[in-house]
Amino acid sequence: AFTRDDRFRYALGIVFLLLAIFMLLSFISYLINWRTDQDFEWSRVFSGPEVKVENSGGKSGAWLGNLFINKWFGLASFLFPWILVVWAMSLYRIRLVKTWKAVRTSLILVILLSITMGMLFRDGGGILGSGPGGQHGYFLSQWLVASIGYVGSTFLLLVCYSALLLFSTNFLEW
């Protein structure tokens, strides 16, 4: 009964919206200050005020930006705040998009964009730590290229993007 209460839904929606804003600001700040934020000793995230970072989200924002953009999905991580906004709107019963379809499509797009950027930019010369595709995109793209070659990987990604377009939109009804 507690989870069906309107007050719980509204409170959770506020938490999702605030988390989305925090993530977005932390990610943008990480793009600007990634070199400084990477010099930060991650074991000292919960240290005193003498340890400083340049991220607008503070030490937690620097950690979050490094985790999502450097270690995980690169620039495709900017879709995660969108997912939180979609969930929050769903909790408020505002249906701008179909919730589960938008979440599913966004998560698939995160993976595909990460791999694509990893394939195109590789490690990006160390930009953003692991490049625009993050470590996930870089390593998966390297594995794909080693397995089926650059042309095969390109065709596989094109097939995946085409399938995503066909299954997530009413493309054939146009």
Coordinates of C-alpha atoms in Angstrom, one line a residue:
A1 CA 0.0 0.0 0.0
F2 CA 2.9 2.3 0.7
T3 CA 4.2 2.3 -2.8
R4 CA 0.8 2.9 -4.3
D5 CA 0.3 6.1 -2.2
D6 CA 0.4 9.3 -4.3
R7 CA 2.7 11.0 -1.8
F8 CA 5.3 8.2 -2.3
R9 CA 5.0 8.5 -6.1
Y10 CA 5.4 12.3 -6.0
A11 CA 8.4 12.1 -3.6
L12 CA 10.1 9.5 -5.7
G13 CA 9.5 11.6 -8.8
I14 CA 11.1 14.6 -7.1
V15 CA 14.1 12.4 -6.2
F16 CA 14.4 11.2 -9.8
L17 CA 14.2 14.8 -11.2
L18 CA 16.8 16.1 -8.7
L19 CA 19.1 13.2 -9.4
A20 CA 18.8 13.8 -13.1
I21 CA 19.7 17.5 -12.7
F22 CA 22.6 16.5 -10.4
M23 CA 23.9 13.9 -13.0
L24 CA 23.5 16.4 -15.8
L25 CA 25.4 19.1 -14.0
S26 CA 28.1 16.7 -12.9
F27 CA 28.5 15.3 -16.4
I28 CA 28.8 18.8 -18.0
S29 CA 31.3 19.8 -15.3
Y30 CA 33.3 16.6 -15.9
L31 CA 33.5 17.5 -19.6
I32 CA 35.1 20.8 -18.6
N33 CA 37.3 19.7 -15.7
W34 CA 38.0 16.1 -16.5
R35 CA 41.8 16.4 -16.2
T36 CA 41.6 17.9 -12.7
D37 CA 38.9 15.5 -11.6
Q38 CA 40.9 12.5 -12.8
D39 CA 43.9 13.6 -10.6
F40 CA 41.6 13.2 -7.6
E41 CA 42.3 10.2 -5.4
W42 CA 39.1 8.2 -5.5
S43 CA 39.7 6.5 -2.2
R44 CA 39.3 10.0 -0.6
V45 CA 35.7 10.6 -1.9
F46 CA 34.4 10.8 1.7
S47 CA 37.4 12.9 3.0
G48 CA 37.3 16.2 4.7
P49 CA 36.9 19.7 3.1
E50 CA 40.7 20.0 2.5
V51 CA 40.5 17.7 -0.5
K52 CA 39.0 19.7 -3.4
V53 CA 37.8 18.9 -6.9
E54 CA 36.7 21.2 -9.7
N55 CA 33.4 19.4 -10.5
S56 CA 30.2 21.4 -9.8
G57 CA 28.8 18.3 -8.1
G58 CA 31.7 18.2 -5.7
K59 CA 33.5 15.0 -5.0
S60 CA 30.4 12.9 -5.6
G61 CA 29.9 14.6 -8.9
A62 CA 33.5 14.1 -9.9
W63 CA 33.2 10.4 -9.0
L64 CA 29.9 10.0 -10.9
G65 CA 31.3 11.8 -14.0
N66 CA 34.4 9.6 -13.9
L67 CA 32.4 6.5 -13.5
F68 CA 29.8 7.1 -16.2
I69 CA 31.9 9.0 -18.8
N70 CA 35.4 7.6 -18.3
K71 CA 34.9 4.1 -17.1
W72 CA 31.5 3.2 -18.5
F73 CA 29.7 4.6 -21.5
G74 CA 31.4 7.9 -22.5
L75 CA 29.3 10.7 -23.9
A76 CA 26.3 8.3 -24.3
S77 CA 26.0 8.6 -20.5
F78 CA 24.0 11.8 -21.1
L79 CA 21.0 9.6 -21.8
F80 CA 20.8 8.5 -18.2
P81 CA 19.4 11.8 -16.9
W82 CA 16.9 11.6 -19.7
I83 CA 15.8 8.1 -18.5
L84 CA 15.4 9.5 -14.9
V85 CA 13.2 12.3 -16.3
V86 CA 11.1 9.9 -18.2
W87 CA 10.6 7.8 -15.1
A88 CA 9.7 10.9 -13.0
M89 CA 7.2 12.1 -15.6
S90 CA 5.7 8.6 -15.5
L91 CA 5.3 8.8 -11.7
Y92 CA 3.5 12.1 -12.2
R93 CA 1.3 10.4 -14.8
I94 CA 2.6 12.7 -17.5
R95 CA 2.9 10.6 -20.6
L96 CA 5.1 12.5 -23.1
V97 CA 6.5 9.2 -24.4
K98 CA 5.8 5.5 -23.6
T99 CA 7.8 5.0 -20.5
W100 CA 9.2 1.4 -21.0
K101 CA 9.7 1.9 -24.7
A102 CA 11.7 5.1 -24.1
V103 CA 13.8 3.5 -21.4
R104 CA 14.5 0.4 -23.4
T105 CA 15.4 2.4 -26.5
S106 CA 17.6 4.8 -24.5
L107 CA 19.5 1.9 -22.9
I108 CA 20.1 0.2 -26.2
L109 CA 21.2 3.5 -27.7
V110 CA 23.6 4.1 -24.8
I111 CA 25.3 0.8 -25.6
L112 CA 25.3 1.4 -29.4
L113 CA 26.6 5.0 -29.2
S114 CA 29.3 4.0 -26.7
I115 CA 30.6 1.2 -29.1
T116 CA 30.3 3.5 -32.1
M117 CA 32.2 6.3 -30.5
G118 CA 34.8 3.8 -29.3
M119 CA 35.2 2.5 -32.8
L120 CA 35.4 6.0 -34.4
F121 CA 37.6 7.7 -31.8
R122 CA 39.3 4.8 -30.1
D123 CA 40.8 6.1 -26.8
G124 CA 40.7 9.6 -28.2
G125 CA 44.3 10.3 -27.2
G126 CA 43.2 10.2 -23.6
I127 CA 40.5 12.8 -23.9
L128 CA 37.9 12.3 -21.2
G129 CA 40.1 9.6 -19.8
S130 CA 39.2 6.7 -22.1
G131 CA 37.9 8.6 -25.1
P132 CA 34.3 9.7 -26.1
G133 CA 33.0 6.1 -26.0
G134 CA 34.3 5.4 -22.4
Q135 CA 36.1 2.2 -21.5
H136 CA 33.0 0.2 -22.4
G137 CA 32.9 1.5 -25.9
Y138 CA 36.6 1.3 -26.5
F139 CA 37.0 -2.2 -25.3
L140 CA 33.9 -3.6 -27.0
S141 CA 34.7 -1.9 -30.3
Q142 CA 38.3 -3.3 -30.1
W143 CA 36.9 -6.7 -29.4
L144 CA 34.4 -6.4 -32.3
V145 CA 37.1 -5.2 -34.8
A146 CA 39.4 -8.1 -33.7
S147 CA 36.5 -10.6 -34.1
I148 CA 34.9 -9.6 -37.4
G149 CA 37.0 -6.7 -38.7
Y150 CA 36.4 -3.0 -39.1
V151 CA 34.0 -3.5 -42.1
G152 CA 32.1 -6.3 -40.3
S153 CA 31.8 -4.2 -37.2
T154 CA 30.5 -1.2 -39.2
F155 CA 27.9 -3.4 -40.8
L156 CA 26.9 -5.0 -37.5
L157 CA 26.4 -1.5 -36.0
L158 CA 24.4 -0.4 -39.0
V159 CA 22.1 -3.4 -38.7
C160 CA 21.7 -2.7 -34.9
Y161 CA 20.8 1.0 -35.5
S162 CA 18.4 0.0 -38.3
A163 CA 16.7 -2.6 -36.1
L164 CA 16.5 0.0 -33.3
L165 CA 14.9 2.5 -35.7
L166 CA 12.4 0.0 -37.1
F167 CA 11.4 -1.4 -33.7
S168 CA 11.3 1.8 -31.7
T169 CA 9.4 4.0 -34.2
N170 CA 6.5 3.7 -36.6
F171 CA 9.0 4.2 -39.4
L172 CA 7.1 1.9 -41.8
E173 CA 3.8 3.8 -41.3
W174 CA 5.2 7.0 -42.7

